[in-house]
Short mmCIF file of C-alpha atoms and ligand atoms in Angstrom, two decimals:
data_model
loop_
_atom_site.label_atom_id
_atom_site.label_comp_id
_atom_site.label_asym_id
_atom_site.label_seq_id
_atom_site.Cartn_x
_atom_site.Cartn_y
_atom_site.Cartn_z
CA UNK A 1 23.59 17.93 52.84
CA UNK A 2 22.72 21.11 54.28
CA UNK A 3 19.30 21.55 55.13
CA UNK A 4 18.92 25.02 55.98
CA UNK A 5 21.14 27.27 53.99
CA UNK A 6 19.87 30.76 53.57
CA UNK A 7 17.47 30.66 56.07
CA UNK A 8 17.54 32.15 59.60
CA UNK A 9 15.84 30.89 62.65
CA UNK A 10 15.12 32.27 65.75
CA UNK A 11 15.65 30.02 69.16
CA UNK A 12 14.25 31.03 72.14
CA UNK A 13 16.23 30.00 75.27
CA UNK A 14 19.30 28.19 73.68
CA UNK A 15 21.45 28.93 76.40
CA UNK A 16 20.79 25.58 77.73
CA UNK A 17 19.65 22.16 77.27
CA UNK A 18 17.35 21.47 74.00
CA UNK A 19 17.62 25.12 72.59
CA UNK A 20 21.32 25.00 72.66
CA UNK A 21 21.59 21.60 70.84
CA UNK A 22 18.80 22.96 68.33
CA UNK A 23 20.68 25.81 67.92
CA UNK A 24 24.21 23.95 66.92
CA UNK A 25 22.00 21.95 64.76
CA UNK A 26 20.85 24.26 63.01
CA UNK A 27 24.15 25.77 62.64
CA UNK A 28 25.53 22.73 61.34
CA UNK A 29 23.06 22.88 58.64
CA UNK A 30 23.66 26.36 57.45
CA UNK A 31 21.05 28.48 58.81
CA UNK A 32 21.63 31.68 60.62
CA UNK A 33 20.88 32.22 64.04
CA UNK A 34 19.43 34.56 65.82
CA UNK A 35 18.61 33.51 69.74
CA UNK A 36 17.52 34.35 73.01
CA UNK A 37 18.31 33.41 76.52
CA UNK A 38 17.28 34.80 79.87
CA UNK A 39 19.19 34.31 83.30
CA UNK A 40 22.14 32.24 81.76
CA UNK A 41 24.49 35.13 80.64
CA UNK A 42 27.61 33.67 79.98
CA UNK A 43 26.34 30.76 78.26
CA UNK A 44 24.59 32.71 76.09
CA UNK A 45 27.59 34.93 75.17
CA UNK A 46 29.65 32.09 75.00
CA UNK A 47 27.08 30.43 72.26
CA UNK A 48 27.42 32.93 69.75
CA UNK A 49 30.85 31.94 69.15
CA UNK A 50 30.22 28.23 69.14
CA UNK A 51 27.90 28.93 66.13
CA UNK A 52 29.78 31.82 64.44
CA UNK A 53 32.44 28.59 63.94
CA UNK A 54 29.79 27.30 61.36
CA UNK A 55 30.72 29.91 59.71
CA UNK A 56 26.99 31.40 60.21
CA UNK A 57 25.55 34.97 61.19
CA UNK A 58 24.72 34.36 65.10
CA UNK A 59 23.23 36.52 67.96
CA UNK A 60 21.53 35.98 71.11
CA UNK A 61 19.77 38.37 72.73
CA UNK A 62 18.78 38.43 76.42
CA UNK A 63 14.81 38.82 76.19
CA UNK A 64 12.08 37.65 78.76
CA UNK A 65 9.73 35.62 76.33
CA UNK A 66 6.69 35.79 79.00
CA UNK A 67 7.14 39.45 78.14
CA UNK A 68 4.41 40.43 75.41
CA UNK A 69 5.87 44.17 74.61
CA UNK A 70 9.23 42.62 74.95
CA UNK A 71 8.90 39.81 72.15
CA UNK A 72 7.44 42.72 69.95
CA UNK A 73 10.57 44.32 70.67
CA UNK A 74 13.02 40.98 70.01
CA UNK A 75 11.73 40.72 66.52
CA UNK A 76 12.28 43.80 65.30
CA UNK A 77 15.70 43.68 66.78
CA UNK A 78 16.13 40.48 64.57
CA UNK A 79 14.40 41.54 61.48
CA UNK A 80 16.67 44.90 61.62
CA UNK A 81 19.72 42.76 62.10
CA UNK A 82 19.14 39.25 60.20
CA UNK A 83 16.78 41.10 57.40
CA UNK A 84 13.83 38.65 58.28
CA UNK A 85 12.75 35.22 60.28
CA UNK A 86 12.04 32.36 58.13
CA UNK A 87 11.69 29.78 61.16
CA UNK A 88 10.78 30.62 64.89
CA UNK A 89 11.32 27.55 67.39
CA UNK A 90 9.64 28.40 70.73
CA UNK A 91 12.16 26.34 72.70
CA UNK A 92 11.86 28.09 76.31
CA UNK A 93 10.01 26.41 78.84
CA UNK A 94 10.32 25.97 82.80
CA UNK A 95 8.99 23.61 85.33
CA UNK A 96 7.61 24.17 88.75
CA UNK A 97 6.51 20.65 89.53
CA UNK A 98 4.13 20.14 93.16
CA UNK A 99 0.66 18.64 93.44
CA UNK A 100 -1.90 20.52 92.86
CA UNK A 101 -3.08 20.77 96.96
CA UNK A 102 0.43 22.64 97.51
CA UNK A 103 0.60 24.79 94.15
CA UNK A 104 0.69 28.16 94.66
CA UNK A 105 -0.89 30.48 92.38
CA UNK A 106 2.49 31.94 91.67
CA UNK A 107 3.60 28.41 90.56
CA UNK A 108 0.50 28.58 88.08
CA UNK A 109 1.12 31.88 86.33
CA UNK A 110 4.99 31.57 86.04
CA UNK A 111 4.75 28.09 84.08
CA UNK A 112 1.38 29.66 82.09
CA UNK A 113 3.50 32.41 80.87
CA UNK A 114 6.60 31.36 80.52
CA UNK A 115 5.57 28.51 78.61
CA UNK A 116 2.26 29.07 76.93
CA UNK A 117 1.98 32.82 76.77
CA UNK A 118 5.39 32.71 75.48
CA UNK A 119 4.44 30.68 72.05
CA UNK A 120 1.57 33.42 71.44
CA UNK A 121 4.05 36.39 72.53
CA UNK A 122 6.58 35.42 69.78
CA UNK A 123 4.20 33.89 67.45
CA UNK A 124 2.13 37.02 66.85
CA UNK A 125 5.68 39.11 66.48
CA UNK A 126 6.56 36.88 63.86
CA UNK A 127 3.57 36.98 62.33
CA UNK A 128 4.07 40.05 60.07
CA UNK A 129 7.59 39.43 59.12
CA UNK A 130 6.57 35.83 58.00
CA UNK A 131 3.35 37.46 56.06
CA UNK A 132 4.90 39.66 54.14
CA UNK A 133 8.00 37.00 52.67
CA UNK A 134 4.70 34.40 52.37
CA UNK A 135 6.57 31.76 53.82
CA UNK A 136 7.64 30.56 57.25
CA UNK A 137 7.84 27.59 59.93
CA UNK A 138 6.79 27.91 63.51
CA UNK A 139 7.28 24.84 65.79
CA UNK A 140 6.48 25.03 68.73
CA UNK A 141 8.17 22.78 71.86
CA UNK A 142 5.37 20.62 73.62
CA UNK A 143 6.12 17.34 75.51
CA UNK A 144 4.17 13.72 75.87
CA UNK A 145 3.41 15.94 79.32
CA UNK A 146 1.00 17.66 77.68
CA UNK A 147 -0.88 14.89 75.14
CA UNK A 148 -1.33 12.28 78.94
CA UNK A 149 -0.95 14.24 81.77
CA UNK A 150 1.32 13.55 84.93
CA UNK A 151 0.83 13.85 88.58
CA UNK A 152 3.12 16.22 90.18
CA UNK A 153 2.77 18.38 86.94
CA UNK A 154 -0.37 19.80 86.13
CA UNK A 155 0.68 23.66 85.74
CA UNK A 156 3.29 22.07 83.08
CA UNK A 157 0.83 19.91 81.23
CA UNK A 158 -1.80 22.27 80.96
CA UNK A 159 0.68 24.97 79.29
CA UNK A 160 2.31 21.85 76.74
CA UNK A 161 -1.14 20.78 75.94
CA UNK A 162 -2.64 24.76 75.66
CA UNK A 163 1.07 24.50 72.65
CA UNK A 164 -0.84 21.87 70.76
CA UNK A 165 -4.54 23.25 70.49
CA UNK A 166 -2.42 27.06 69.70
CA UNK A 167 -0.20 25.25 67.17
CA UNK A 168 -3.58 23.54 65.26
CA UNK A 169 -5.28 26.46 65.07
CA UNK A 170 -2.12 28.62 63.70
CA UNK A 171 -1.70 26.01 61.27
CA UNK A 172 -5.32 26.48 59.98
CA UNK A 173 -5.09 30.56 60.09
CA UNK A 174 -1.91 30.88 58.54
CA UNK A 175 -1.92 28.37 55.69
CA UNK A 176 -3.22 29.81 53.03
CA UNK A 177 0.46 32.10 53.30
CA UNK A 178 2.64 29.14 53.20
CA UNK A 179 3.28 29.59 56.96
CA UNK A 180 3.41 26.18 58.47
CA UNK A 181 2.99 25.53 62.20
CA UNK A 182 4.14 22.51 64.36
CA UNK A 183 4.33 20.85 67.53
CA UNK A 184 7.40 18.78 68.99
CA UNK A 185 6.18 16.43 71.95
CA UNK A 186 9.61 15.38 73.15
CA UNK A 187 9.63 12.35 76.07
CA UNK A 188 12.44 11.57 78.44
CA UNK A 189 15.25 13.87 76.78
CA UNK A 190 18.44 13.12 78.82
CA UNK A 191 19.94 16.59 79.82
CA UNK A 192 22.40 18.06 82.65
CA UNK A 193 18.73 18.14 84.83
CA UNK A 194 18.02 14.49 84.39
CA UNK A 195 21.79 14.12 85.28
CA UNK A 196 21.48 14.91 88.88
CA UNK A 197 18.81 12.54 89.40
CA UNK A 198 18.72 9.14 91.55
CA UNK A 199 20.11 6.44 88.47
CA UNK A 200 17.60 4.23 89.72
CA UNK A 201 14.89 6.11 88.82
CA UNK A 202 16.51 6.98 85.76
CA UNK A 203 16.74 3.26 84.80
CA UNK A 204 13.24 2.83 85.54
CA UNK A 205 12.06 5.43 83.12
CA UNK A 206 14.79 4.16 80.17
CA UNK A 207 13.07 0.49 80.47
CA UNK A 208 9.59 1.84 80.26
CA UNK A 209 10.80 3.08 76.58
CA UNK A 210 10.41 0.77 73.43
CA UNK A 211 13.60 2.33 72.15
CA UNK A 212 15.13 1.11 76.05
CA UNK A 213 16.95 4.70 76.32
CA UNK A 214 16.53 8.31 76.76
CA UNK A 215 15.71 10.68 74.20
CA UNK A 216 19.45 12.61 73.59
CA UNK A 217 19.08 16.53 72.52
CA UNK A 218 20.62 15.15 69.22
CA UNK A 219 17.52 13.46 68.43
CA UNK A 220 15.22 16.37 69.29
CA UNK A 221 17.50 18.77 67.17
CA UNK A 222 16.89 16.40 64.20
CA UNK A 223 13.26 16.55 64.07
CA UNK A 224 13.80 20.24 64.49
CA UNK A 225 15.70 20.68 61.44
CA UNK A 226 12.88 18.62 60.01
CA UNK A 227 10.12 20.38 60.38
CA UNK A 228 12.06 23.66 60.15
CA UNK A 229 13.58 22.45 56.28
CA UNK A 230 11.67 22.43 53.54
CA UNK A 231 11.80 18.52 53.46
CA UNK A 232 8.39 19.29 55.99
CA UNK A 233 7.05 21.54 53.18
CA UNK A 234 3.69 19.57 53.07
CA UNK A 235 3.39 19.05 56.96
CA UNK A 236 1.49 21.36 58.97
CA UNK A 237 -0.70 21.95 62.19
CA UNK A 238 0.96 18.47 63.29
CA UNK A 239 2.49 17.21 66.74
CA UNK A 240 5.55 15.00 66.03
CA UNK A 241 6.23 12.85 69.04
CA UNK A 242 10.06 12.13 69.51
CA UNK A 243 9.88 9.83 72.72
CA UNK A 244 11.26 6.62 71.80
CA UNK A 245 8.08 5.29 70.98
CA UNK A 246 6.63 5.50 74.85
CA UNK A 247 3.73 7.32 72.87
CA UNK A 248 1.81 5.31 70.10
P1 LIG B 1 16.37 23.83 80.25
O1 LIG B 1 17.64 23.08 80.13
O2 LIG B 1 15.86 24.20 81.60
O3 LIG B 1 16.52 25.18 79.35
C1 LIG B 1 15.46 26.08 79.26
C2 LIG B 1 15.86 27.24 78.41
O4 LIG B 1 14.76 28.17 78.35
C3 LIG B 1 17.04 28.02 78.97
O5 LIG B 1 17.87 28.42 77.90
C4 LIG B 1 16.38 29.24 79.64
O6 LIG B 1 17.21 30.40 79.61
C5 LIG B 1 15.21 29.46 78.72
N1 LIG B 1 14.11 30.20 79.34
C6 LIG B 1 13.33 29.84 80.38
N2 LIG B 1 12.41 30.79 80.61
C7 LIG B 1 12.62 31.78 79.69
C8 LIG B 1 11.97 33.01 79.39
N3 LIG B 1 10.93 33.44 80.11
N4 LIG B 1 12.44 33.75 78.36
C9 LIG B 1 13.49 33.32 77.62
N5 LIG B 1 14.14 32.16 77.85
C10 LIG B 1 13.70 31.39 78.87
O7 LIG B 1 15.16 23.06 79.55
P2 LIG B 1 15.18 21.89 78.43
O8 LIG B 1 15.11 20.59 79.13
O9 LIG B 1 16.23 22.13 77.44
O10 LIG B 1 13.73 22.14 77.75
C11 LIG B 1 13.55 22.96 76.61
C12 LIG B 1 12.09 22.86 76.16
O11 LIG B 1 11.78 21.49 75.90
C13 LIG B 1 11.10 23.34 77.23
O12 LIG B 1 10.02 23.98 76.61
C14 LIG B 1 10.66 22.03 77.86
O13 LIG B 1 9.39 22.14 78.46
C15 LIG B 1 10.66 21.10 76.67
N6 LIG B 1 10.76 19.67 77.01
C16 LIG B 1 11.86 19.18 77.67
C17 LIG B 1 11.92 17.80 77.97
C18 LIG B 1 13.10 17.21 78.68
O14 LIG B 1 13.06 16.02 78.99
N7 LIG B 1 14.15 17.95 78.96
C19 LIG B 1 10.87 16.98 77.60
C20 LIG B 1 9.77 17.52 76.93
C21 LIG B 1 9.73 18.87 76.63
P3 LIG B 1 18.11 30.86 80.86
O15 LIG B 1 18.93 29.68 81.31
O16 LIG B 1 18.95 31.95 80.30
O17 LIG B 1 17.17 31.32 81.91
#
C-alpha cells in the first residue's frame, strides 16, 4: 500500500545518511520529492535519479538551511516547481562534538544554526504554502541527545532539545489549520559514520539496547512515512522515539 501518493515532501539534506533513506522511502510510497543537500554535490545529483526510478517527480536543490533568506528562497523554488509542500522533514543536522571547557564559540553557533535555526528557517517558509491548502505535516529530526543529554555533546543536545520545545509549540499554533507538527528522537542509527568507528565500542552501545542492535535508516524512514501519511492524522505536537527501546 502506498502511503503517500499525491503528496510531495520536502527533505532537507538527503544527500546522505537518514535524509537519503527518508527520501527513497518516501519514494517508494509514492510521494514526490523535492530535496536539498549542501556540500555533497554528486550525491545529490546522483539522488534525483534514484527516485525519478519510482516513477516520482524529484529535485534536489543545493540550499544552506542555516540560511534564513535562503530557505525563503528554497520554497518558493519548490512551490513554483512541485505546485505546493504538503510535508516538510527537517532532516539536516551536524555534529561538532568537544567538552564544553574546549568548545569554541564557533563550534556553538554552527551546530545552533545548522540544526535549530534551520527547523525555524524552513518551518516559517512553509508556513504560508501549508496555510493556504489547510493541511500539512512538519516533523522535525531530534535525537534521545536532546530528551537526556550527553557529555561530549552539549552544543548538539541543546539544538535537538530547542527541536522538541519548537515542534510543541508549532503543534499548538498551527492546529486549528490541520497542520500537524512532530518530533523524531532517533537513538543509535547505524550509518557510514558509525561505520568507521572502533567495533568494540560499537558492541558496547548495541548491548545497552533492549532491541540488542542499532537503529538501521530503514527503521527511521518508517516512522517518517508515519507521521508524514495520513495514518498520523490525529497525532500532533508529539516526539516519537525510534531507539530500540534505550528510551522508556
Ligand atoms: P549525515 O549522514 O551527516 O547527513 C547530514 C545531511 O544533512 C547531509 O545530507 C548534509 O548535506 C545535510 N546538511 C548538513 N548541514 C546542512 C545545511 N546547513 N543545509 C542543508 N543540508 C545540510 O547525518 P545523519 O546521521 O543522516 O543525520 C540526519 C539527522 O538525524 C540529523 O539531524 C541528526 O542530528 C539526526 N540524528 C542522527 C542520528 C544518528 O545516529 N545518525 C541519531 C539521532 C539523530 P551535505 O552532505 O550535502 O553537506
Amino acid at each position: 500500500m502506498k502511503l503517500l501518493e499525491g503528496k510531495t515532501a520536502l527533505i532537507t539534506g538527503a544527500s546522505r545518511g537518514i535524509g537519503h533513506g527518508i527520501a527513497l522511502k518516501f519514494a517508494e510510497h509514492g510521494a514526490n520529492i523535492a530535496f536539498t543537500y549542501l556540500s555533497s554535490v554528486e550525491k545529490g545529483e546522483a539522488l534525483v535519479k534514484e527516485l525519478e526510478a519510482f516513477g516520482i517527480k524529484a529535485k534536489g536543490y543545493r540550499s544552506d538551511a542555516a540560511n534564513f533568506k535562503a530557505a525563503e528562497e528554497l520554497v518558493n523554488s519548490v512551490v513554483a516547481d512541485f505546485g505546493t509542500v504538503d510535508v516538510l522533514v527537517n532532516n539536516a543536522g551536524i555534529t561538532r562534538d568537544t567538552l564544553l571547557m574546549r568548545m569554541s564559540e564557533e563550534q556553538w553557533d554552527e551546530v545552533m544554526n545548522a540544526n535549530l535555526k534551520s527547523v525555524f528557517n524552513l518551518t516559517k517558509a512553509v508556513q504560508k504554502p501549508m496555510l493556504k491548502q489547510r493541511k500539512g505535516s512538519i516533523i522535525n529530526m531530534s535525537s534521545i541527545i536532546g530528551v537526556k543529554g550527553n557529555a561530549g555533546q552539549s552544543n548538539y543536545a541543546a539544538s535537538k532539545a530547542g527541536i522538541i520545545g519548537f515542534t510543541k509549540s508549532i503543534a499548538q499554533e498551527l492546529g486549528s489549520r490541520n497542520i500537524r507538527c512532530n518530533a523524531l528522537a532517533p537513538g543509535f542509527i547505524e550509518t557510514e559514520m558509525t561505520d568507521a568507528l572502533d567495533p568494540k565500542i560499537v558492541e558496547g552501545w548495541r548491548s545497552s539496547i533492549p532491541l540488542k542492535r542499532g537503529g538501521t535508516v530503514e527503521d527511521v524512514a518508517n516512522a517518517t512515512v508515519f507521521l508524514a501519511s495520513d495514518m498520523s492524522a490525529y497525532v500532533s505536537g508529539q516526539v516519537i522515539n525510534v531507539c530500540g527501546g534505550l528510551l522508556t
